[in-house]
Amino acid sequence: MRLHWHRTDLRPSDNLPLSTVDSDEEPRSSGNRRAPRAGDEPILPVYVFDPRILDHAAPPRIAFVIDSLERLREWYRTRESDLLVVRGSAPEELARLADAYDADAVSWAQAYSGLGRRRDQRVRERLDADGVESHTLHDHLHHEPGSITTNEGEPYSVYSYFWKKWRDREKRESVPAPGADRLAAPDRDTPIPTLDDLGFEEPEATVPTGGYEEARHRLNEFCSGPIYRYERARDRPAADATSRLSPHLTHGTVGVRTVHDRVVRAREDAPDADAREAVETFRGELAWREFYHHVLYFNPEVVTENYRDYENDIEWRDDAGELRAWRNGETGYPIVDAGMRQLREEAYMHNRVRMIVASFLTKDLLIDWREGYDWFRRKLADHNPANDNGGWQWAASTGTDAQPYFRIFNPTTQGERHDPDAEYIREYVPELRGVDPDLIHDWTDLSPTQRRRTAPDYPAPIVDHGDRRERALAMFERARGEADDD
Ligand SMILES: Cc1cc2nc3c(=O)[nH]c(=O)nc-3n(C[C@H](O)[C@H](O)[C@H](O)COP(=O)(O)OP(=O)(O)OC[C@H]3O[C@@H](n4cnc5c(N)ncnc54)[C@H](O)[C@@H]3O)c2cc1C
């Protein structure tokens, strides 16, 4: 018997550790005995709600996980197997289940964050002590950390070089789910806990639907049309022109090989060169995801520390009132407020708008990126430390390929450029719903009387962008040790 420990791989197919231990491939094993050629070992799937990991979780993500687990369990049940769902410390629970089911191995997909790797090490040691093997495989990325490096063997800190190698390197194809004859059935029914059971409140957002079927559906929808306009429309938040696969990639309801196979098929079917180019741009985003996972793997401290050192500390401001206005979408900058409200309503935000709100927090409000990262961690269904941290440190000019400190987004012109008809703004900011787009984009220049007449319930801008831009430049120059002494 082998236990398969599902984590961020909430799917039955294209799951390397779940399936390939049954194939001709030799699993990577870190146990104290040689991995068995497990073609004849029944598999028992397990999910563990570990309080040490739950401490870092938040309602939208847990809601997505519970939804996905229900669908995954259904998949197993229709094959006369079942998903064991337990609560407790992962090392102890897995050791206990291995003993109860006489399992000689546990398989799982490799984690990349510091927290996940420490937990896995504890599990490995605990299983080792009982003579149970640990089979861990890289599954969550096409190219594992350390496999794409500079010619000197160092991890890349610049995306464009990483991308060239990532783009040209052969990708593995997806693998099928294990056959029903390979699955074992537990002798008990383990209910999936509710949010309340786990001590979480209901999320305030309507969380995206989870599960492997929904992920496949989204992937197919996106690749049969919208992907061809990705290049020109992806920066338009009102266009709904991106894949919305992020929670699925974060929680592994779809495998990266399945995504890539489908994207390559779309490229083959592309009607013209522009469409092919658009597919390539999309592939570039998949590579960004892997780049940030590599950055996190080699620099686990970035979840709390700046990736990039400055000569002096950056003098971020503490301002509870401005932070609250930002979180609530009440800054008086319409595109910022629309994004922050989309986050609260959908546990999701469009990428362009994530960049704008992150720039606004760090360069207009001069508030530490860690505050923003923490809010996103609590509110996003797709939060994962690699991408979230990469995005925040990019915006704060503290990251790998970060936005240079002197290039500061103007939230008004960003709104005009990316949401010219204010469709996105009006969707998420009801106070501005009937307002002419020109007046919306002029909001910061209107007089208090004009604002009162135009949209009495919408706030005036809480800061002046021009002033704050100057303050941000001075703050970064001091951090760089370049500011005048006087
Ligand atoms: C401040 C900030 C915070 C972010 N936090 C997260 C996060 O917690 N989780 C997350 O998955 N993404 C995060 N991103 C990246 C990006 O915004 C989202 O991946 C994207 O908006 C998800 O929508 P989509 O699936 O429709 O993307 P698509 O445009 O369809 O892209 C497809 C996939 O590529 C990956 N991807 C796209 N853009 C990026 C990027 N810039 N960096 C890394 N991977 C990318 C994602 O896995 C995404 O699902 C963040 C970006 C910023 C600026």
PDB file of N, CA and C in Angstrom, residues 324-392:
ATOM      1  N   ARG A 324      -6.253  51.700   5.884  1.00  0.00           N
ATOM      2  CA  ARG A 324      -7.657  51.267   5.918  1.00  0.00           C
ATOM      3  C   ARG A 324      -8.379  51.714   4.640  1.00  0.00           C
ATOM      4  N   ALA A 325      -8.144  52.940   4.219  1.00  0.00           N
ATOM      5  CA  ALA A 325      -8.796  53.450   3.004  1.00  0.00           C
ATOM      6  C   ALA A 325      -8.383  52.607   1.794  1.00  0.00           C
ATOM      7  N   TRP A 326      -7.121  52.235   1.735  1.00  0.00           N
ATOM      8  CA  TRP A 326      -6.626  51.391   0.636  1.00  0.00           C
ATOM      9  C   TRP A 326      -7.314  50.022   0.674  1.00  0.00           C
ATOM     10  N   ARG A 327      -7.328  49.413   1.843  1.00  0.00           N
ATOM     11  CA  ARG A 327      -7.961  48.078   1.948  1.00  0.00           C
ATOM     12  C   ARG A 327      -9.431  48.123   1.567  1.00  0.00           C
ATOM     13  N   ASN A 328     -10.104  49.200   1.979  1.00  0.00           N
ATOM     14  CA  ASN A 328     -11.549  49.279   1.735  1.00  0.00           C
ATOM     15  C   ASN A 328     -11.906  49.789   0.347  1.00  0.00           C
ATOM     16  N   GLY A 329     -10.904  50.194  -0.424  1.00  0.00           N
ATOM     17  CA  GLY A 329     -11.220  50.764  -1.740  1.00  0.00           C
ATOM     18  C   GLY A 329     -11.891  52.115  -1.591  1.00  0.00           C
ATOM     19  N   GLU A 330     -11.315  52.960  -0.728  1.00  0.00           N
ATOM     20  CA  GLU A 330     -11.897  54.296  -0.485  1.00  0.00           C
ATOM     21  C   GLU A 330     -10.808  55.350  -0.527  1.00  0.00           C
ATOM     22  N   THR A 331      -9.945  55.264  -1.526  1.00  0.00           N
ATOM     23  CA  THR A 331      -8.824  56.209  -1.616  1.00  0.00           C
ATOM     24  C   THR A 331      -9.181  57.439  -2.433  1.00  0.00           C
ATOM     25  N   GLY A 332     -10.305  57.376  -3.182  1.00  0.00           N
ATOM     26  CA  GLY A 332     -10.635  58.489  -4.070  1.00  0.00           C
ATOM     27  C   GLY A 332      -9.861  58.418  -5.384  1.00  0.00           C
ATOM     28  N   TYR A 333      -9.131  57.338  -5.610  1.00  0.00           N
ATOM     29  CA  TYR A 333      -8.506  57.076  -6.919  1.00  0.00           C
ATOM     30  C   TYR A 333      -9.289  55.909  -7.526  1.00  0.00           C
ATOM     31  N   PRO A 334     -10.138  56.197  -8.536  1.00  0.00           N
ATOM     32  CA  PRO A 334     -11.124  55.200  -8.961  1.00  0.00           C
ATOM     33  C   PRO A 334     -10.560  53.839  -9.369  1.00  0.00           C
ATOM     34  N   ILE A 335      -9.442  53.808 -10.095  1.00  0.00           N
ATOM     35  CA  ILE A 335      -8.944  52.496 -10.549  1.00  0.00           C
ATOM     36  C   ILE A 335      -8.405  51.694  -9.355  1.00  0.00           C
ATOM     37  N   VAL A 336      -7.817  52.394  -8.401  1.00  0.00           N
ATOM     38  CA  VAL A 336      -7.314  51.721  -7.197  1.00  0.00           C
ATOM     39  C   VAL A 336      -8.499  51.144  -6.415  1.00  0.00           C
ATOM     40  N   ASP A 337      -9.517  51.945  -6.244  1.00  0.00           N
ATOM     41  CA  ASP A 337     -10.666  51.501  -5.443  1.00  0.00           C
ATOM     42  C   ASP A 337     -11.412  50.359  -6.129  1.00  0.00           C
ATOM     43  N   ALA A 338     -11.484  50.421  -7.464  1.00  0.00           N
ATOM     44  CA  ALA A 338     -12.160  49.338  -8.184  1.00  0.00           C
ATOM     45  C   ALA A 338     -11.415  48.023  -7.944  1.00  0.00           C
ATOM     46  N   GLY A 339     -10.081  48.070  -8.022  1.00  0.00           N
ATOM     47  CA  GLY A 339      -9.287  46.859  -7.809  1.00  0.00           C
ATOM     48  C   GLY A 339      -9.466  46.305  -6.408  1.00  0.00           C
ATOM     49  N   MET A 340      -9.391  47.198  -5.421  1.00  0.00           N
ATOM     50  CA  MET A 340      -9.474  46.726  -4.036  1.00  0.00           C
ATOM     51  C   MET A 340     -10.860  46.165  -3.726  1.00  0.00           C
ATOM     52  N   ARG A 341     -11.851  46.679  -4.414  1.00  0.00           N
ATOM     53  CA  ARG A 341     -13.199  46.133  -4.179  1.00  0.00           C
ATOM     54  C   ARG A 341     -13.395  44.824  -4.944  1.00  0.00           C
ATOM     55  N   GLN A 342     -12.794  44.730  -6.134  1.00  0.00           N
ATOM     56  CA  GLN A 342     -12.857  43.438  -6.834  1.00  0.00           C
ATOM     57  C   GLN A 342     -12.247  42.355  -5.947  1.00  0.00           C
ATOM     58  N   LEU A 343     -11.137  42.691  -5.300  1.00  0.00           N
ATOM     59  CA  LEU A 343     -10.479  41.729  -4.410  1.00  0.00           C
ATOM     60  C   LEU A 343     -11.436  41.265  -3.312  1.00  0.00           C
ATOM     61  N   ARG A 344     -12.121  42.200  -2.692  1.00  0.00           N
ATOM     62  CA  ARG A 344     -13.010  41.822  -1.593  1.00  0.00           C
ATOM     63  C   ARG A 344     -14.231  41.059  -2.081  1.00  0.00           C
ATOM     64  N   GLU A 345     -14.670  41.384  -3.304  1.00  0.00           N
ATOM     65  CA  GLU A 345     -15.876  40.713  -3.808  1.00  0.00           C
ATOM     66  C   GLU A 345     -15.597  39.351  -4.424  1.00  0.00           C
ATOM     67  N   GLU A 346     -14.415  39.204  -5.073  1.00  0.00           N
ATOM     68  CA  GLU A 346     -14.179  37.988  -5.868  1.00  0.00           C
ATOM     69  C   GLU A 346     -12.978  37.175  -5.406  1.00  0.00           C
ATOM     70  N   ALA A 347     -12.281  37.656  -4.381  1.00  0.00           N
ATOM     71  CA  ALA A 347     -11.041  37.001  -3.943  1.00  0.00           C
ATOM     72  C   ALA A 347     -10.044  36.909  -5.099  1.00  0.00           C
ATOM     73  N   TYR A 348     -10.121  37.863  -6.005  1.00  0.00           N
ATOM     74  CA  TYR A 348      -9.304  37.896  -7.221  1.00  0.00           C
ATOM     75  C   TYR A 348      -9.136  39.353  -7.613  1.00  0.00           C
ATOM     76  N   MET A 349      -8.052  39.669  -8.296  1.00  0.00           N
ATOM     77  CA  MET A 349      -7.913  40.994  -8.901  1.00  0.00           C
ATOM     78  C   MET A 349      -7.129  40.838 -10.194  1.00  0.00           C
ATOM     79  N   HIS A 350      -7.507  41.633 -11.188  1.00  0.00           N
ATOM     80  CA  HIS A 350      -6.821  41.603 -12.480  1.00  0.00           C
ATOM     81  C   HIS A 350      -5.348  42.011 -12.316  1.00  0.00           C
ATOM     82  N   ASN A 351      -4.469  41.400 -13.098  1.00  0.00           N
ATOM     83  CA  ASN A 351      -3.029  41.636 -12.924  1.00  0.00           C
ATOM     84  C   ASN A 351      -2.639  43.106 -13.053  1.00  0.00           C
ATOM     85  N   ARG A 352      -3.102  43.784 -14.080  1.00  0.00           N
ATOM     86  CA  ARG A 352      -2.727  45.193 -14.263  1.00  0.00           C
ATOM     87  C   ARG A 352      -3.128  46.001 -13.029  1.00  0.00           C
ATOM     88  N   VAL A 353      -4.301  45.689 -12.502  1.00  0.00           N
ATOM     89  CA  VAL A 353      -4.795  46.458 -11.355  1.00  0.00           C
ATOM     90  C   VAL A 353      -4.018  46.084 -10.084  1.00  0.00           C
ATOM     91  N   ARG A 354      -3.583  44.825  -9.997  1.00  0.00           N
ATOM     92  CA  ARG A 354      -2.719  44.459  -8.854  1.00  0.00           C
ATOM     93  C   ARG A 354      -1.473  45.342  -8.872  1.00  0.00           C
ATOM     94  N   MET A 355      -0.924  45.538 -10.088  1.00  0.00           N
ATOM     95  CA  MET A 355       0.281  46.372 -10.187  1.00  0.00           C
ATOM     96  C   MET A 355      -0.014  47.810  -9.765  1.00  0.00           C
ATOM     97  N   ILE A 356      -1.185  48.304 -10.156  1.00  0.00           N
ATOM     98  CA  ILE A 356      -1.536  49.696  -9.845  1.00  0.00           C
ATOM     99  C   ILE A 356      -1.757  49.869  -8.336  1.00  0.00           C
ATOM    100  N   VAL A 357      -2.525  48.953  -7.729  1.00  0.00           N
ATOM    101  CA  VAL A 357      -2.819  49.134  -6.295  1.00  0.00           C
ATOM    102  C   VAL A 357      -1.559  48.927  -5.447  1.00  0.00           C
ATOM    103  N   ALA A 358      -0.675  48.041  -5.933  1.00  0.00           N
ATOM    104  CA  ALA A 358       0.563  47.797  -5.179  1.00  0.00           C
ATOM    105  C   ALA A 358       1.475  49.014  -5.281  1.00  0.00           C
ATOM    106  N   SER A 359       1.517  49.624  -6.452  1.00  0.00           N
ATOM    107  CA  SER A 359       2.306  50.839  -6.608  1.00  0.00           C
ATOM    108  C   SER A 359       1.712  51.948  -5.739  1.00  0.00           C
ATOM    109  N   PHE A 360       0.396  52.031  -5.720  1.00  0.00           N
ATOM    110  CA  PHE A 360      -0.256  53.086  -4.944  1.00  0.00           C
ATOM    111  C   PHE A 360       0.072  52.932  -3.453  1.00  0.00           C
ATOM    112  N   LEU A 361       0.014  51.709  -2.947  1.00  0.00           N
ATOM    113  CA  LEU A 361       0.286  51.514  -1.513  1.00  0.00           C
ATOM    114  C   LEU A 361       1.728  51.911  -1.183  1.00  0.00           C
ATOM    115  N   THR A 362       2.662  51.465  -2.045  1.00  0.00           N
ATOM    116  CA  THR A 362       4.071  51.651  -1.690  1.00  0.00           C
ATOM    117  C   THR A 362       4.621  53.017  -2.105  1.00  0.00           C
ATOM    118  N   LYS A 363       4.121  53.576  -3.224  1.00  0.00           N
ATOM    119  CA  LYS A 363       4.746  54.801  -3.735  1.00  0.00           C
ATOM    120  C   LYS A 363       3.887  56.050  -3.511  1.00  0.00           C
ATOM    121  N   ASP A 364       2.574  55.864  -3.284  1.00  0.00           N
ATOM    122  CA  ASP A 364       1.730  57.026  -2.972  1.00  0.00           C
ATOM    123  C   ASP A 364       1.465  57.121  -1.472  1.00  0.00           C
ATOM    124  N   LEU A 365       1.173  55.964  -0.873  1.00  0.00           N
ATOM    125  CA  LEU A 365       0.929  55.994   0.573  1.00  0.00           C
ATOM    126  C   LEU A 365       2.230  55.755   1.343  1.00  0.00           C
ATOM    127  N   LEU A 366       3.261  55.318   0.637  1.00  0.00           N
ATOM    128  CA  LEU A 366       4.586  55.071   1.234  1.00  0.00           C
ATOM    129  C   LEU A 366       4.498  54.063   2.385  1.00  0.00           C
ATOM    130  N   ILE A 367       3.604  53.100   2.206  1.00  0.00           N
ATOM    131  CA  ILE A 367       3.409  52.058   3.226  1.00  0.00           C
ATOM    132  C   ILE A 367       4.129  50.795   2.764  1.00  0.00           C
ATOM    133  N   ASP A 368       4.722  50.114   3.698  1.00  0.00           N
ATOM    134  CA  ASP A 368       5.547  48.929   3.458  1.00  0.00           C
ATOM    135  C   ASP A 368       4.793  47.881   2.618  1.00  0.00           C
ATOM    136  N   TRP A 369       5.483  47.302   1.628  1.00  0.00           N
ATOM    137  CA  TRP A 369       4.866  46.271   0.786  1.00  0.00           C
ATOM    138  C   TRP A 369       4.361  45.085   1.617  1.00  0.00           C
ATOM    139  N   ARG A 370       4.990  44.858   2.802  1.00  0.00           N
ATOM    140  CA  ARG A 370       4.577  43.717   3.623  1.00  0.00           C
ATOM    141  C   ARG A 370       3.123  43.844   4.080  1.00  0.00           C
ATOM    142  N   GLU A 371       2.651  45.099   4.258  1.00  0.00           N
ATOM    143  CA  GLU A 371       1.242  45.307   4.628  1.00  0.00           C
ATOM    144  C   GLU A 371       0.341  44.867   3.475  1.00  0.00           C
ATOM    145  N   GLY A 372       0.754  45.204   2.269  1.00  0.00           N
ATOM    146  CA  GLY A 372      -0.037  44.836   1.089  1.00  0.00           C
ATOM    147  C   GLY A 372      -0.012  43.338   0.858  1.00  0.00           C
ATOM    148  N   TYR A 373       1.172  42.765   1.007  1.00  0.00           N
ATOM    149  CA  TYR A 373       1.318  41.322   0.829  1.00  0.00           C
ATOM    150  C   TYR A 373       0.425  40.583   1.826  1.00  0.00           C
ATOM    151  N   ASP A 374       0.411  41.091   3.068  1.00  0.00           N
ATOM    152  CA  ASP A 374      -0.397  40.447   4.095  1.00  0.00           C
ATOM    153  C   ASP A 374      -1.894  40.528   3.755  1.00  0.00           C
ATOM    154  N   TRP A 375      -2.304  41.670   3.224  1.00  0.00           N
ATOM    155  CA  TRP A 375      -3.729  41.811   2.872  1.00  0.00           C
ATOM    156  C   TRP A 375      -4.088  40.879   1.716  1.00  0.00           C
ATOM    157  N   PHE A 376      -3.233  40.815   0.715  1.00  0.00           N
ATOM    158  CA  PHE A 376      -3.475  39.918  -0.427  1.00  0.00           C
ATOM    159  C   PHE A 376      -3.486  38.456   0.052  1.00  0.00           C
ATOM    160  N   ARG A 377      -2.571  38.141   0.951  1.00  0.00           N
ATOM    161  CA  ARG A 377      -2.513  36.766   1.484  1.00  0.00           C
ATOM    162  C   ARG A 377      -3.850  36.399   2.133  1.00  0.00           C
ATOM    163  N   ARG A 378      -4.472  37.384   2.785  1.00  0.00           N
ATOM    164  CA  ARG A 378      -5.745  37.100   3.453  1.00  0.00           C
ATOM    165  C   ARG A 378      -6.926  37.110   2.505  1.00  0.00           C
ATOM    166  N   LYS A 379      -6.820  37.832   1.405  1.00  0.00           N
ATOM    167  CA  LYS A 379      -7.999  38.039   0.561  1.00  0.00           C
ATOM    168  C   LYS A 379      -8.022  37.276  -0.763  1.00  0.00           C
ATOM    169  N   LEU A 380      -6.864  36.899  -1.274  1.00  0.00           N
ATOM    170  CA  LEU A 380      -6.833  36.257  -2.601  1.00  0.00           C
ATOM    171  C   LEU A 380      -7.084  34.751  -2.507  1.00  0.00           C
ATOM    172  N   ALA A 381      -7.889  34.222  -3.408  1.00  0.00           N
ATOM    173  CA  ALA A 381      -8.029  32.758  -3.477  1.00  0.00           C
ATOM    174  C   ALA A 381      -6.807  32.144  -4.146  1.00  0.00           C
ATOM    175  N   ASP A 382      -6.088  32.950  -4.948  1.00  0.00           N
ATOM    176  CA  ASP A 382      -4.940  32.388  -5.672  1.00  0.00           C
ATOM    177  C   ASP A 382      -3.611  32.679  -4.977  1.00  0.00           C
ATOM    178  N   HIS A 383      -3.669  33.218  -3.749  1.00  0.00           N
ATOM    179  CA  HIS A 383      -2.395  33.590  -3.106  1.00  0.00           C
ATOM    180  C   HIS A 383      -1.428  32.413  -3.060  1.00  0.00           C
ATOM    181  N   ASN A 384      -0.247  32.650  -3.543  1.00  0.00           N
ATOM    182  CA  ASN A 384       0.854  31.732  -3.224  1.00  0.00           C
ATOM    183  C   ASN A 384       2.063  32.613  -2.974  1.00  0.00           C
ATOM    184  N   PRO A 385       2.933  32.214  -2.037  1.00  0.00           N
ATOM    185  CA  PRO A 385       3.994  33.138  -1.631  1.00  0.00           C
ATOM    186  C   PRO A 385       4.922  33.514  -2.777  1.00  0.00           C
ATOM    187  N   ALA A 386       5.136  32.610  -3.730  1.00  0.00           N
ATOM    188  CA  ALA A 386       6.084  32.910  -4.810  1.00  0.00           C
ATOM    189  C   ALA A 386       5.571  34.078  -5.661  1.00  0.00           C
ATOM    190  N   ASN A 387       4.382  33.941  -6.226  1.00  0.00           N
ATOM    191  CA  ASN A 387       3.871  34.975  -7.128  1.00  0.00           C
ATOM    192  C   ASN A 387       3.486  36.243  -6.383  1.00  0.00           C
ATOM    193  N   ASP A 388       2.910  36.065  -5.206  1.00  0.00           N
ATOM    194  CA  ASP A 388       2.440  37.238  -4.486  1.00  0.00           C
ATOM    195  C   ASP A 388       3.638  38.076  -4.050  1.00  0.00           C
ATOM    196  N   ASN A 389       4.615  37.406  -3.512  1.00  0.00           N
ATOM    197  CA  ASN A 389       5.791  38.129  -3.074  1.00  0.00           C
ATOM    198  C   ASN A 389       6.530  38.742  -4.265  1.00  0.00           C
ATOM    199  N   GLY A 390       6.634  37.965  -5.350  1.00  0.00           N
ATOM    200  CA  GLY A 390       7.295  38.490  -6.551  1.00  0.00           C
ATOM    201  C   GLY A 390       6.605  39.754  -7.027  1.00  0.00           C
ATOM    202  N   GLY A 391       5.271  39.734  -7.056  1.00  0.00           N
ATOM    203  CA  GLY A 391       4.499  40.897  -7.522  1.00  0.00           C
ATOM    204  C   GLY A 391       4.689  42.095  -6.605  1.00  0.00           C
ATOM    205  N   TRP A 392       4.640  41.840  -5.299  1.00  0.00           N
ATOM    206  CA  TRP A 392       4.765  42.959  -4.354  1.00  0.00           C
ATOM    207  C   TRP A 392       6.155  43.569  -4.377  1.00  0.00           C
TER     208      TRP A 392
END
